[in-house]
mmCIF file with all atom_site columns, C-alpha atoms in Angstrom:
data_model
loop_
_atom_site.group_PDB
_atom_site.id
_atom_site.type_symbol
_atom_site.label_atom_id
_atom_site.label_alt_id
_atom_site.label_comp_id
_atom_site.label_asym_id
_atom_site.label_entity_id
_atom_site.label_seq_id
_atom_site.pdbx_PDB_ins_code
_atom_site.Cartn_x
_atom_site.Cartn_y
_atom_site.Cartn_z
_atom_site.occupancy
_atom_site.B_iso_or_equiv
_atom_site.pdbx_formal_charge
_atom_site.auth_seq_id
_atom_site.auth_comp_id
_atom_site.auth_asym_id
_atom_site.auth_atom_id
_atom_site.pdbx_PDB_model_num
ATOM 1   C CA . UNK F 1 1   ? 2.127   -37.223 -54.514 1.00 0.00 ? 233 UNK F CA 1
ATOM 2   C CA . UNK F 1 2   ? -0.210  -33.843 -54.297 1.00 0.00 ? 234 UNK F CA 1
ATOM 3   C CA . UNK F 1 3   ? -3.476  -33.476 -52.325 1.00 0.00 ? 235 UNK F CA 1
ATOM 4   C CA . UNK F 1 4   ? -4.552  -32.493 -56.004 1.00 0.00 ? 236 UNK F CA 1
ATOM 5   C CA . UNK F 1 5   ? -3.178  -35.672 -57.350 1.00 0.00 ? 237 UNK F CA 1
ATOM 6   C CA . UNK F 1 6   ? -5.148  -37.732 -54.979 1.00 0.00 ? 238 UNK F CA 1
ATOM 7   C CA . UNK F 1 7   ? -8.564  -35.962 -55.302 1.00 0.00 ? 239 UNK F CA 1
ATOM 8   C CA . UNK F 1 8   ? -9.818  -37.810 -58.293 1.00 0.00 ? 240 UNK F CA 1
ATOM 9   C CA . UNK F 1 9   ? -9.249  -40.998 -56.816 1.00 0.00 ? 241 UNK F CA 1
ATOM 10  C CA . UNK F 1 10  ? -11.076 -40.063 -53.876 1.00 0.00 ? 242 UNK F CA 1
ATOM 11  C CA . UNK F 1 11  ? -14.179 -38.745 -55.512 1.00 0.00 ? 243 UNK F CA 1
ATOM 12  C CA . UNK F 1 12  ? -14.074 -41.444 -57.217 1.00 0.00 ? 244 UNK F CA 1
ATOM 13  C CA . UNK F 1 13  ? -14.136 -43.857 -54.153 1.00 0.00 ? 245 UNK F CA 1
ATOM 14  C CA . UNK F 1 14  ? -16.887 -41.331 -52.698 1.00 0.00 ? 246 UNK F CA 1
ATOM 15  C CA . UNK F 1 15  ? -18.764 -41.754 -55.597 1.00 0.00 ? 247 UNK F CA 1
ATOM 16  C CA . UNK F 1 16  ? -18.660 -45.874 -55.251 1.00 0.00 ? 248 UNK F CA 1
ATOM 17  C CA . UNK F 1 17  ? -20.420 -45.703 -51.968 1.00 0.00 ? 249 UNK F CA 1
ATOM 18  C CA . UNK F 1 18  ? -23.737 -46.225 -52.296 1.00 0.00 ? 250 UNK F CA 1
ATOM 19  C CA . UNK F 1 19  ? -22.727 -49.259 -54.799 1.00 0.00 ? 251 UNK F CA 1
ATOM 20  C CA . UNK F 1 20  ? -20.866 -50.916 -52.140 1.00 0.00 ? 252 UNK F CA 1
ATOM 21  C CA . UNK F 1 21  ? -23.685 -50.190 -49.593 1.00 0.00 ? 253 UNK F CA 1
ATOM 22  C CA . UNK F 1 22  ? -26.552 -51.461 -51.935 1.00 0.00 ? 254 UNK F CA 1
ATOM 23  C CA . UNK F 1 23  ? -24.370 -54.907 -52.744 1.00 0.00 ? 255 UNK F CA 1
ATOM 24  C CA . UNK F 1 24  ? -23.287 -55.246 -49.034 1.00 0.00 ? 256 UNK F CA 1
ATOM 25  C CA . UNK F 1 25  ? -27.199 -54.729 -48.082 1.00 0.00 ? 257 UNK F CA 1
ATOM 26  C CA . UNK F 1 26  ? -28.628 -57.297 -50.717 1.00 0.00 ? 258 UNK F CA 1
ATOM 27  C CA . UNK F 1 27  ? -26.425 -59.914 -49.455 1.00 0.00 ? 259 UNK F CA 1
ATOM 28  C CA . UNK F 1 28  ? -27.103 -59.761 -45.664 1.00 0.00 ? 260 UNK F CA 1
ATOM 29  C CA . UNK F 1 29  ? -30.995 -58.863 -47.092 1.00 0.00 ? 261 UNK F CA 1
ATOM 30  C CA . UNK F 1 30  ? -31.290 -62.637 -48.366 1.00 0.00 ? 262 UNK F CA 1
ATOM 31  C CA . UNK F 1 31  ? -28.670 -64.006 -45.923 1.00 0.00 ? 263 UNK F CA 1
ATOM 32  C CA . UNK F 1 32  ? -30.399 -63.087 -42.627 1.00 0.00 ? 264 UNK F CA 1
ATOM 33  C CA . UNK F 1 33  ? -34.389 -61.725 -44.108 1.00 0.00 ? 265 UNK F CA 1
ATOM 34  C CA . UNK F 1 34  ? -35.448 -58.155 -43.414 1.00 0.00 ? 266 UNK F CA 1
ATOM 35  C CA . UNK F 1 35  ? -35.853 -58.227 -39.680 1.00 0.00 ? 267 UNK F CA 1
ATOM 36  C CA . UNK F 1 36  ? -32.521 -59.327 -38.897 1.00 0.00 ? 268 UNK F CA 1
ATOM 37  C CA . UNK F 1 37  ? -30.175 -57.550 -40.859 1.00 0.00 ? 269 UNK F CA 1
ATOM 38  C CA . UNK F 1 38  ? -29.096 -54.532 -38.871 1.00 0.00 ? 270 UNK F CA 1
ATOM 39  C CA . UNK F 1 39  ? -27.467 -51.280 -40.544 1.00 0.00 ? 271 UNK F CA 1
ATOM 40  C CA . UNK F 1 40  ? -24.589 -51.480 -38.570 1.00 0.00 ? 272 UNK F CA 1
ATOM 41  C CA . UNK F 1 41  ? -23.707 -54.797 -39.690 1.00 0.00 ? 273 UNK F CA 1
ATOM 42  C CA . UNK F 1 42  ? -24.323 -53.575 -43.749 1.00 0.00 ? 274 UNK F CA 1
ATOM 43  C CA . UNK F 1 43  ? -22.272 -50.458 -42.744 1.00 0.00 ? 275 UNK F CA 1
ATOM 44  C CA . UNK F 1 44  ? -19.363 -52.849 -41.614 1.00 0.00 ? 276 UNK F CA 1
ATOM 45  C CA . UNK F 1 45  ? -19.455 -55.631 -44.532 1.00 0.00 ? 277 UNK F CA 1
ATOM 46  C CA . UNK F 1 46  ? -19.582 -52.586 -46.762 1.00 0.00 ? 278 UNK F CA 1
ATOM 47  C CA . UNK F 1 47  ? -16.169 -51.323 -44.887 1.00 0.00 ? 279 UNK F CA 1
ATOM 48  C CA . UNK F 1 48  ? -18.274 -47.692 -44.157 1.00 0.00 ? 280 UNK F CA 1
ATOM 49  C CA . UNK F 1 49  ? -19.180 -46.301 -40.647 1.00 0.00 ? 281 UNK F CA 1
ATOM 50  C CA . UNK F 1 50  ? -23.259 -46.594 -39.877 1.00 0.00 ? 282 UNK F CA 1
ATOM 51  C CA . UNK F 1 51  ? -22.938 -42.639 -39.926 1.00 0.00 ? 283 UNK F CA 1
ATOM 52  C CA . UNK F 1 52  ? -21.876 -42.636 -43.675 1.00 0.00 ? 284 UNK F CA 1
ATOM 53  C CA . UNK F 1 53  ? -24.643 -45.476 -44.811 1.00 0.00 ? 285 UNK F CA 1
ATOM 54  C CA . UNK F 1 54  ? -26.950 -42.509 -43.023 1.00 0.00 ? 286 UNK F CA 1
ATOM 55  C CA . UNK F 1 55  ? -25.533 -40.000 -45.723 1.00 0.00 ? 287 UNK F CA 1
ATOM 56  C CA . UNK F 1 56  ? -27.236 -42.095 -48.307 1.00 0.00 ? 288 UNK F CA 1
ATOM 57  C CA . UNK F 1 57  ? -30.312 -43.766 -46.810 1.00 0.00 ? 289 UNK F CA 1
ATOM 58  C CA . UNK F 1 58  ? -32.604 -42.798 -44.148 1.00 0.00 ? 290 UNK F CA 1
ATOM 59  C CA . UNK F 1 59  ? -33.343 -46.535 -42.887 1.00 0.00 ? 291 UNK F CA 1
ATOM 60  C CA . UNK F 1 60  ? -33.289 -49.810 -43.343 1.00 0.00 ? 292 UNK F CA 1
ATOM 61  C CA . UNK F 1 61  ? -36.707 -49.143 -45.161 1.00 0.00 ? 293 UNK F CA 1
ATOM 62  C CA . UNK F 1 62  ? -35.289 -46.915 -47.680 1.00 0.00 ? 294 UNK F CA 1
ATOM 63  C CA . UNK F 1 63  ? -32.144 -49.227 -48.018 1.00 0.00 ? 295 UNK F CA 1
ATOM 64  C CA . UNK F 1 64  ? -34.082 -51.864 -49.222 1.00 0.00 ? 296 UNK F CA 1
ATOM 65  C CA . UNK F 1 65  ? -36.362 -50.179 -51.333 1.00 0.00 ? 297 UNK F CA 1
ATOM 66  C CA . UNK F 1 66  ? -33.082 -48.874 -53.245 1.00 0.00 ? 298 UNK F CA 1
ATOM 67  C CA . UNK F 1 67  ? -31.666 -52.513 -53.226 1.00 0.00 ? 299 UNK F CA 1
ATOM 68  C CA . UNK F 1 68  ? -35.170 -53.804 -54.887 1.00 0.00 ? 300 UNK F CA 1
ATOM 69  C CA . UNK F 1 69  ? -34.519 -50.792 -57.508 1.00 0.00 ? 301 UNK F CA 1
ATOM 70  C CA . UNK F 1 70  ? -31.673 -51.132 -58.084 1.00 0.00 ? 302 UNK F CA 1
ATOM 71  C CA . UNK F 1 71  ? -31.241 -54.652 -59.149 1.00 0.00 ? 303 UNK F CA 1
ATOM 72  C CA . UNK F 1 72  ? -35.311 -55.062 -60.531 1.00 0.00 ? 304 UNK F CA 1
ATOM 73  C CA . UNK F 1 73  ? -35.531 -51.556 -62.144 1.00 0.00 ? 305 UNK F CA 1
ATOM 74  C CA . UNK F 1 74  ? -32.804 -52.350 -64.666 1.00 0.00 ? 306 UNK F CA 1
ATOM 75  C CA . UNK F 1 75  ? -34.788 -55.793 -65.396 1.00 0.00 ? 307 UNK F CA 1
ATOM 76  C CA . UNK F 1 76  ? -37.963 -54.362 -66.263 1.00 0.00 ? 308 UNK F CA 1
ATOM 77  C CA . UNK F 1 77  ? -36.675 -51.512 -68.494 1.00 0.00 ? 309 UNK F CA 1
ATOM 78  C CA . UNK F 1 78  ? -35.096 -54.023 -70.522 1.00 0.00 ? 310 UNK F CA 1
ATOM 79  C CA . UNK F 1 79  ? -37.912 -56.346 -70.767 1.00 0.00 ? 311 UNK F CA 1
ATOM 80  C CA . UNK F 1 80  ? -40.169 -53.711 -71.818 1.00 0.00 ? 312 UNK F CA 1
ATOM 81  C CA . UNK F 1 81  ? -37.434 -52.261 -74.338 1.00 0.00 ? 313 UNK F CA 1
ATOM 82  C CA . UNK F 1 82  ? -37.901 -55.664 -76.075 1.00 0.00 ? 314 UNK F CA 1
ATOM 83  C CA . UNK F 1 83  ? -41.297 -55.845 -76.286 1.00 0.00 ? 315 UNK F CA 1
ATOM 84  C CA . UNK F 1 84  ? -40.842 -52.277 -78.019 1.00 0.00 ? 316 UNK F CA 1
ATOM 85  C CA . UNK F 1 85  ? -38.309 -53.600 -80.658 1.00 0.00 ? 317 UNK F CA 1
ATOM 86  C CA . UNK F 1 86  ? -39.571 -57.290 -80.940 1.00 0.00 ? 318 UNK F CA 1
ATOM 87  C CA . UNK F 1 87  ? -40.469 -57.604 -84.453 1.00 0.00 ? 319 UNK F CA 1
ATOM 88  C CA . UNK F 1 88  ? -40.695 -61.468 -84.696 1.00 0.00 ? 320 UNK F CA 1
ATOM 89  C CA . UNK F 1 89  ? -43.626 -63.510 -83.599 1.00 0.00 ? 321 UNK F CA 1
ATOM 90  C CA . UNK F 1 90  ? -45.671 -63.489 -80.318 1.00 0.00 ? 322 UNK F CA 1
ATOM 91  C CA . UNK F 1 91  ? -44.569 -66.849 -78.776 1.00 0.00 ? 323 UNK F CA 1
ATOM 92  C CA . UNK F 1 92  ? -40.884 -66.046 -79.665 1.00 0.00 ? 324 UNK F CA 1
ATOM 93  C CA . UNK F 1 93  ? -41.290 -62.565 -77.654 1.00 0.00 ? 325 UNK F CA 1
ATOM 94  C CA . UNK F 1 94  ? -42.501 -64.771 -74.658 1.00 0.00 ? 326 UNK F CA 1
ATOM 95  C CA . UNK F 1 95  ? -40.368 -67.266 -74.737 1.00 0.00 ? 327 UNK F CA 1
ATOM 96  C CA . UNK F 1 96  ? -37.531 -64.671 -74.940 1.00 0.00 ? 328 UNK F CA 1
ATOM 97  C CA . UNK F 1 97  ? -38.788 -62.835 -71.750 1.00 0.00 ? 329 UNK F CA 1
ATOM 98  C CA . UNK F 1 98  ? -38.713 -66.356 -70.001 1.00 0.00 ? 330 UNK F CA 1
ATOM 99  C CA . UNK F 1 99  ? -35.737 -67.428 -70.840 1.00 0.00 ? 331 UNK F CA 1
ATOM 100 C CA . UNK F 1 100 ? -33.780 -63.946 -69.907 1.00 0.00 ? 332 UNK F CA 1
ATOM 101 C CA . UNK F 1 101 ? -35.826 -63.241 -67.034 1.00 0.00 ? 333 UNK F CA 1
ATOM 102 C CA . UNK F 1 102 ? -33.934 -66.795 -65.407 1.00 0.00 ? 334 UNK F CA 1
ATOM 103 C CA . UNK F 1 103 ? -30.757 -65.665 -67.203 1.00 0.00 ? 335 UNK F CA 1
ATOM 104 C CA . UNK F 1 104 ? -30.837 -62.487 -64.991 1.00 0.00 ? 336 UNK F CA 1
ATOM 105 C CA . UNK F 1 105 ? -32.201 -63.839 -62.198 1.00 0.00 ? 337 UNK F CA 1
ATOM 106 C CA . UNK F 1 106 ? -29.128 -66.124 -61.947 1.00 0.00 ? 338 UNK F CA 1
ATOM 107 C CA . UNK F 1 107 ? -26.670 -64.075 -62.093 1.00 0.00 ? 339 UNK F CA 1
ATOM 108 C CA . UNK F 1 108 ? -27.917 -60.672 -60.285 1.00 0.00 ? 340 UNK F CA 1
ATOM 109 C CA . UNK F 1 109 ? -30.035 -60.739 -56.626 1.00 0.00 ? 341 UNK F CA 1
ATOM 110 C CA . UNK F 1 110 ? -33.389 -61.207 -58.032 1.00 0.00 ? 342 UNK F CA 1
ATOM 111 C CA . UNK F 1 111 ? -33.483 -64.907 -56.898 1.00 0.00 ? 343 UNK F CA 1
ATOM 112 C CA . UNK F 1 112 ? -32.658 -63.670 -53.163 1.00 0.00 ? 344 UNK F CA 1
ATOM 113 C CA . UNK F 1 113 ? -35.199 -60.667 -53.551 1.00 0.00 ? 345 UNK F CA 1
ATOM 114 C CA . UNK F 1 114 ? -38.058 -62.623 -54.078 1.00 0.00 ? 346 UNK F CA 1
ATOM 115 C CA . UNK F 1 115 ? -37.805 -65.233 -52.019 1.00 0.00 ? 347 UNK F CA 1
ATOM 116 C CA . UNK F 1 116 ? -37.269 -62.733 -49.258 1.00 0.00 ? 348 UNK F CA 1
ATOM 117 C CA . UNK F 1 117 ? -40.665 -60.717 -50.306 1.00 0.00 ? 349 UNK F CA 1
ATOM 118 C CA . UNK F 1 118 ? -42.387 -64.266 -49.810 1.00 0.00 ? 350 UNK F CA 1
ATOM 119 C CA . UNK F 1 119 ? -40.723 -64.849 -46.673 1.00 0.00 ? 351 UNK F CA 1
ATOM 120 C CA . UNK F 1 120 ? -41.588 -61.328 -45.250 1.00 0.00 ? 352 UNK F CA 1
ATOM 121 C CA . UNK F 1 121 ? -44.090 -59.918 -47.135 1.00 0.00 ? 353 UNK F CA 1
ATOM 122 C CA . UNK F 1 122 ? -46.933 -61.031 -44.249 1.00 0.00 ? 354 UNK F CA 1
ATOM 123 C CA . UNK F 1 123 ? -44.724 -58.844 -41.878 1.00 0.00 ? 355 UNK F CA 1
ATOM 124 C CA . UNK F 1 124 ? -43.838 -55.634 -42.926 1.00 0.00 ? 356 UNK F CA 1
ATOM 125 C CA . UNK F 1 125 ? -47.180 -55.202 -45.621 1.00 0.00 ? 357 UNK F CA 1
ATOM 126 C CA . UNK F 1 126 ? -45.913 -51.511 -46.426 1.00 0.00 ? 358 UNK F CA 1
ATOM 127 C CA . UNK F 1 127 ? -42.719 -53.170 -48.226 1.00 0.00 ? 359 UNK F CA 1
ATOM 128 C CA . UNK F 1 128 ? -44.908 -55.471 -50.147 1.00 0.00 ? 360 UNK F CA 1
ATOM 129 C CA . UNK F 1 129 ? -47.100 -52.748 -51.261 1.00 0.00 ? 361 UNK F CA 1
ATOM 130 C CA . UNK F 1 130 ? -43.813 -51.150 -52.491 1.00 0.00 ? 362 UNK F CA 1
ATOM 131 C CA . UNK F 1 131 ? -42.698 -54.648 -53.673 1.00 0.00 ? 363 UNK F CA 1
ATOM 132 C CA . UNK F 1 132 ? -46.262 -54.913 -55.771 1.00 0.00 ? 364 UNK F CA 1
ATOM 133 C CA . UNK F 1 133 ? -46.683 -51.131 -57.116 1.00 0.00 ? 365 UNK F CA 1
ATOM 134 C CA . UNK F 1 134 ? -42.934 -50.870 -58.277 1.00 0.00 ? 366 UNK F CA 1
ATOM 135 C CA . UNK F 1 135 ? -41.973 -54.151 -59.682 1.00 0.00 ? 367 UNK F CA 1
ATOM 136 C CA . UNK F 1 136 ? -45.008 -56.293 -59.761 1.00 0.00 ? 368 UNK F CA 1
ATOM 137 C CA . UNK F 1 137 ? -47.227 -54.180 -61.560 1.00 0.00 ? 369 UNK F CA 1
ATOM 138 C CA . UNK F 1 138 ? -45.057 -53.338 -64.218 1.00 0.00 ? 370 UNK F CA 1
ATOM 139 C CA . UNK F 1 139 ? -43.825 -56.920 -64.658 1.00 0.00 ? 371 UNK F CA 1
ATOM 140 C CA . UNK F 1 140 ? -47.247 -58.158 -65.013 1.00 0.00 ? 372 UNK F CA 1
ATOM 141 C CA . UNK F 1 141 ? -48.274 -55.441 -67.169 1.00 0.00 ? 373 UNK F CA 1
ATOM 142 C CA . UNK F 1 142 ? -45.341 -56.572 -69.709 1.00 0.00 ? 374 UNK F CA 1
ATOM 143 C CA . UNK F 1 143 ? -46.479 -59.823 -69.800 1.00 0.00 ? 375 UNK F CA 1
ATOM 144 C CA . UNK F 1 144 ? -50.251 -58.512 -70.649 1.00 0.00 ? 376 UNK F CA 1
ATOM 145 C CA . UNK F 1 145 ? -48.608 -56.361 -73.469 1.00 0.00 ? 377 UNK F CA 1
ATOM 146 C CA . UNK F 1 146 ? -47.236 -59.915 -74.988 1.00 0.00 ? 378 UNK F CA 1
ATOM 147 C CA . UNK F 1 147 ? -50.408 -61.802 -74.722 1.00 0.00 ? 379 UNK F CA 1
ATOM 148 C CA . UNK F 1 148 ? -52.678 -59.128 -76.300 1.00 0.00 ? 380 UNK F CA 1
ATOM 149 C CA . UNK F 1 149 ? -49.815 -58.576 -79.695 1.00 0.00 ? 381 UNK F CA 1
ATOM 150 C CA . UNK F 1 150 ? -50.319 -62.265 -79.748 1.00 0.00 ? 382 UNK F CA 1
ATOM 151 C CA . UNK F 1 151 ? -53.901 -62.047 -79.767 1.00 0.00 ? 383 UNK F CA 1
ATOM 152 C CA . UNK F 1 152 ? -54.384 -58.954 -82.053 1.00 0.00 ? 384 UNK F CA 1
ATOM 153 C CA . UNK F 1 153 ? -51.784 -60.426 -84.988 1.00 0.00 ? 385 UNK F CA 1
ATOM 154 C CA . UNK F 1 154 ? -54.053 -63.907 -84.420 1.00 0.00 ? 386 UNK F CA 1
ATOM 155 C CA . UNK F 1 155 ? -51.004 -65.926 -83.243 1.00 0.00 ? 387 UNK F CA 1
ATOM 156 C CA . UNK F 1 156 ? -52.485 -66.529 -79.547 1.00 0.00 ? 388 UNK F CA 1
ATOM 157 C CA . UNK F 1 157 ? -56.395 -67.368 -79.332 1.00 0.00 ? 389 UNK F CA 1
ATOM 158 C CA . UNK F 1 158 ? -58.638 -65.355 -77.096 1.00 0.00 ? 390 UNK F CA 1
ATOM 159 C CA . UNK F 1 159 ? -57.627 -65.266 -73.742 1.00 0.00 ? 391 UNK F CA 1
ATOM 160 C CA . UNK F 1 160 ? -57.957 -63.388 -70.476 1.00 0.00 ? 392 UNK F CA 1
ATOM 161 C CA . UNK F 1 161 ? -54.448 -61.916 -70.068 1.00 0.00 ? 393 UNK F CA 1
ATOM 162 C CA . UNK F 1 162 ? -54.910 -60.630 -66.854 1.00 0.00 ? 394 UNK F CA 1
ATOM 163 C CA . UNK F 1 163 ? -55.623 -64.214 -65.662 1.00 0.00 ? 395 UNK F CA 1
ATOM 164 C CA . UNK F 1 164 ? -53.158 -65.653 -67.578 1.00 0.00 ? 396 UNK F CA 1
ATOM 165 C CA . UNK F 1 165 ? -50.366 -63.397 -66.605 1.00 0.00 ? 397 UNK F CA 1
ATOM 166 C CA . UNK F 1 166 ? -50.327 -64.802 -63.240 1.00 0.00 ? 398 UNK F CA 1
ATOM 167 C CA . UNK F 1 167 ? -50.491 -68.715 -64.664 1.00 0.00 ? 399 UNK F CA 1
ATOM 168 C CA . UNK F 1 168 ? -47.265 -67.760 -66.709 1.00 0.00 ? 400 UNK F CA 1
ATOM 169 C CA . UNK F 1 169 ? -45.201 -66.254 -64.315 1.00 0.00 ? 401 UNK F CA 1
ATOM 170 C CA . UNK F 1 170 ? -45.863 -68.655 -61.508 1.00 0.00 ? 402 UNK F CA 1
ATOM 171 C CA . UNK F 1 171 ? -43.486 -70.812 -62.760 1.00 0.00 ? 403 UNK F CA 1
ATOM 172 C CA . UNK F 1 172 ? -40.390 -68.585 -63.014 1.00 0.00 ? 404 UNK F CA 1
ATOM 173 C CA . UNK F 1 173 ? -41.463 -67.525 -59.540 1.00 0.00 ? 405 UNK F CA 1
ATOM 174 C CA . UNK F 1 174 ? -41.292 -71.424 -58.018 1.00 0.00 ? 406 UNK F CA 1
ATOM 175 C CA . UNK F 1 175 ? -38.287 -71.883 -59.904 1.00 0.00 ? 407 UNK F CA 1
ATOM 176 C CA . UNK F 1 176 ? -36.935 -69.102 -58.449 1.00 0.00 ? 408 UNK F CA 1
ATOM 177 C CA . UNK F 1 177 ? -37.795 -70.220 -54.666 1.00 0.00 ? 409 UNK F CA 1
ATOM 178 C CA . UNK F 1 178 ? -36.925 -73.886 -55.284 1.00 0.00 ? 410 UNK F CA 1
ATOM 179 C CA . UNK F 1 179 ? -33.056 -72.398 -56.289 1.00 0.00 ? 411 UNK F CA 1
ATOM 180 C CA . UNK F 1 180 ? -32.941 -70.276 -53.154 1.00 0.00 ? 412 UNK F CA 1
ATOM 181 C CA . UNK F 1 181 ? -34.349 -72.600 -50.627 1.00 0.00 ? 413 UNK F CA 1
ATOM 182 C CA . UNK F 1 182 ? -33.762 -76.612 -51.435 1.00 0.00 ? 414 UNK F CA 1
ATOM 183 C CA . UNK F 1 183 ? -30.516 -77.030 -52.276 1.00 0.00 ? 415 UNK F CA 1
ATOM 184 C CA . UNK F 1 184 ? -29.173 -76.815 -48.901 1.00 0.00 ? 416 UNK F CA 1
ATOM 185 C CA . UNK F 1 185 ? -31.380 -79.264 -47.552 1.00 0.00 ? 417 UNK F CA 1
ATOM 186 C CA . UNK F 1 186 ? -29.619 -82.006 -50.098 1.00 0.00 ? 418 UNK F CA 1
ATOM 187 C CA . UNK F 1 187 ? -32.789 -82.404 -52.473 1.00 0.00 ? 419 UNK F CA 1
ATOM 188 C CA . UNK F 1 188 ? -32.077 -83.080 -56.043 1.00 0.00 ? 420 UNK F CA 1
ATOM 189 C CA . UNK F 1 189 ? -31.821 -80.054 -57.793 1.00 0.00 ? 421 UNK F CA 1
ATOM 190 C CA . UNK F 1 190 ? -34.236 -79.099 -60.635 1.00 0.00 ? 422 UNK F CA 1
ATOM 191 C CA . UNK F 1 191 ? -32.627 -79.134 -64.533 1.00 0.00 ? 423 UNK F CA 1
ATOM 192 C CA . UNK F 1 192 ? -33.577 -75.723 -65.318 1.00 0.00 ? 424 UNK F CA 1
ATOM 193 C CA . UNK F 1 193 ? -33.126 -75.807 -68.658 1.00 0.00 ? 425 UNK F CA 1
ATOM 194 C CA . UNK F 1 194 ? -35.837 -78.669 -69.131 1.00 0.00 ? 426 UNK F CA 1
ATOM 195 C CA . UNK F 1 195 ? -37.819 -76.823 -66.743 1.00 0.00 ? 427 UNK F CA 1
ATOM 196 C CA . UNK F 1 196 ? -38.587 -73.649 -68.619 1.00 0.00 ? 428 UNK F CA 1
ATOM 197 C CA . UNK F 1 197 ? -38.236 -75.248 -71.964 1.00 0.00 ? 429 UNK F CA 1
ATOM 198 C CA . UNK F 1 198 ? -41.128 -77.625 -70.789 1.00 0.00 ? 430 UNK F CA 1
ATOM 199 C CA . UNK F 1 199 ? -42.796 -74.359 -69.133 1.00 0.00 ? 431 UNK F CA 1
ATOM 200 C CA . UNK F 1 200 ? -42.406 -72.460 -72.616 1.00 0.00 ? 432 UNK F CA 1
ATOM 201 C CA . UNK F 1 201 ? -43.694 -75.047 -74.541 1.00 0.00 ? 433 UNK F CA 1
ATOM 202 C CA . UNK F 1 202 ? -47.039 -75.581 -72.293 1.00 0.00 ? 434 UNK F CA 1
ATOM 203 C CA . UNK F 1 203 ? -47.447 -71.765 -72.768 1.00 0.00 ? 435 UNK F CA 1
ATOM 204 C CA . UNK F 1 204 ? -47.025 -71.923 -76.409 1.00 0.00 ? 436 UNK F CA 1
ATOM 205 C CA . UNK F 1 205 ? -48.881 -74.733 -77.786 1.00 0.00 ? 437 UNK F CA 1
ATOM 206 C CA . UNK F 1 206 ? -51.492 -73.248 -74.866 1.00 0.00 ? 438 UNK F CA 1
ATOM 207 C CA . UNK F 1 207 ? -51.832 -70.157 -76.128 1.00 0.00 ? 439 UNK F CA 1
ATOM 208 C CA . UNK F 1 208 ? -51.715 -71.046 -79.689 1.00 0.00 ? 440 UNK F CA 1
ATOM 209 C CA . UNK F 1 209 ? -54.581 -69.620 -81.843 1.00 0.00 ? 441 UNK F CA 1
#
């Protein structure tokens, strides 16, 4: 076969890199915590030298940051694209972002993420700034968004949304850390499904003008 032949396939594998790199880091990342994962050891699992992960991150610091974006960034695009397009009622919108906020959270790393902030925000403060400006923040703010359309259309009564942001999200945030942390230790696991129905329903007949 021709060296020209084989260069697509290799740009192509160039190209996946950083992909492989960003999954290999999220795993040891919630595995082992942010202190003990080493680059080396991400370089390796990802099958790469530590000189190549160097070609596309600067540190460990700027290897996580891109893990945290690149699995949470996708998240809060789309949960803010259907707040956008949501032309049903308030509580439905809510109960929507609940529901696929778990959905996603089980099947990408967010689980592992934010247990790991928890876990290590106390040490390393300039990744939970990060952690707070970049995902927090905007998460918050689309839950805000939700409770005031409720409030302006007269579906939700008068609230403080910035307080009540926190109360609803909560929740999905313990359910999140029970998942990650108690099932190895042989506790009974939670029935998620009765668990944020029963959260949704609090929040709705709660909020309910």
């Amino acid at each position: 076969m021709s060296a020209t032949a084989k260069e697509p396939r290799w740009e192509r594998r160039k190209q996946d890199r950083p992909q492989e790199l960003l999954a290999a880091a999220l795993q040891l990342f919630v595995e082992r915590g942010y202190a003990a994962t080493r680059l080396e050891d991400v370089a390796a699992l990802a099958g790469v030298s530590k000189g190549t992960l160097y070609l596309y991150f600067d540190g460990k610091e700027s290897l996580f940051k891109s893990v945290v974006r690149a699995n949470m960034l996708p998240l809060l695009d789309e949960a803010e694209a259907r707040v956008d397009r949501h032309e049903g009622s308030s509580a439905e919108l809510l109960c929507e972002l609940i529901r696929n906020w778990w959905e996603a959270a089980s099947h990408s790393g967010l689980k592992g993420i934010s247990k790991l902030m928890v876990a290590e925000s106390g040490n390393f403060p300039e990744l939970a700034r990060f952690y707070h400006e970049e995902i927090i923040a905007r998460s918050d703010a689309t839950v805000v968004r939700v409770l005031e359309r409720g409030m302006a259309r007269g579906e939700f009564r008068r609230i403080d949304a910035e307080a009540m942001k926190k109360v609803i999200v909560a929740p999905v945030l313990m359910l999140m850390l029970w998942d990650q942390s108690l099932p190895p230790c042989d506790i009974a696991p939670i029935d998620t499904d009765a668990y944020l129905k029963s959260l949704m329903d609090l929040c709705i007949h709660g909020l309910k003008a």
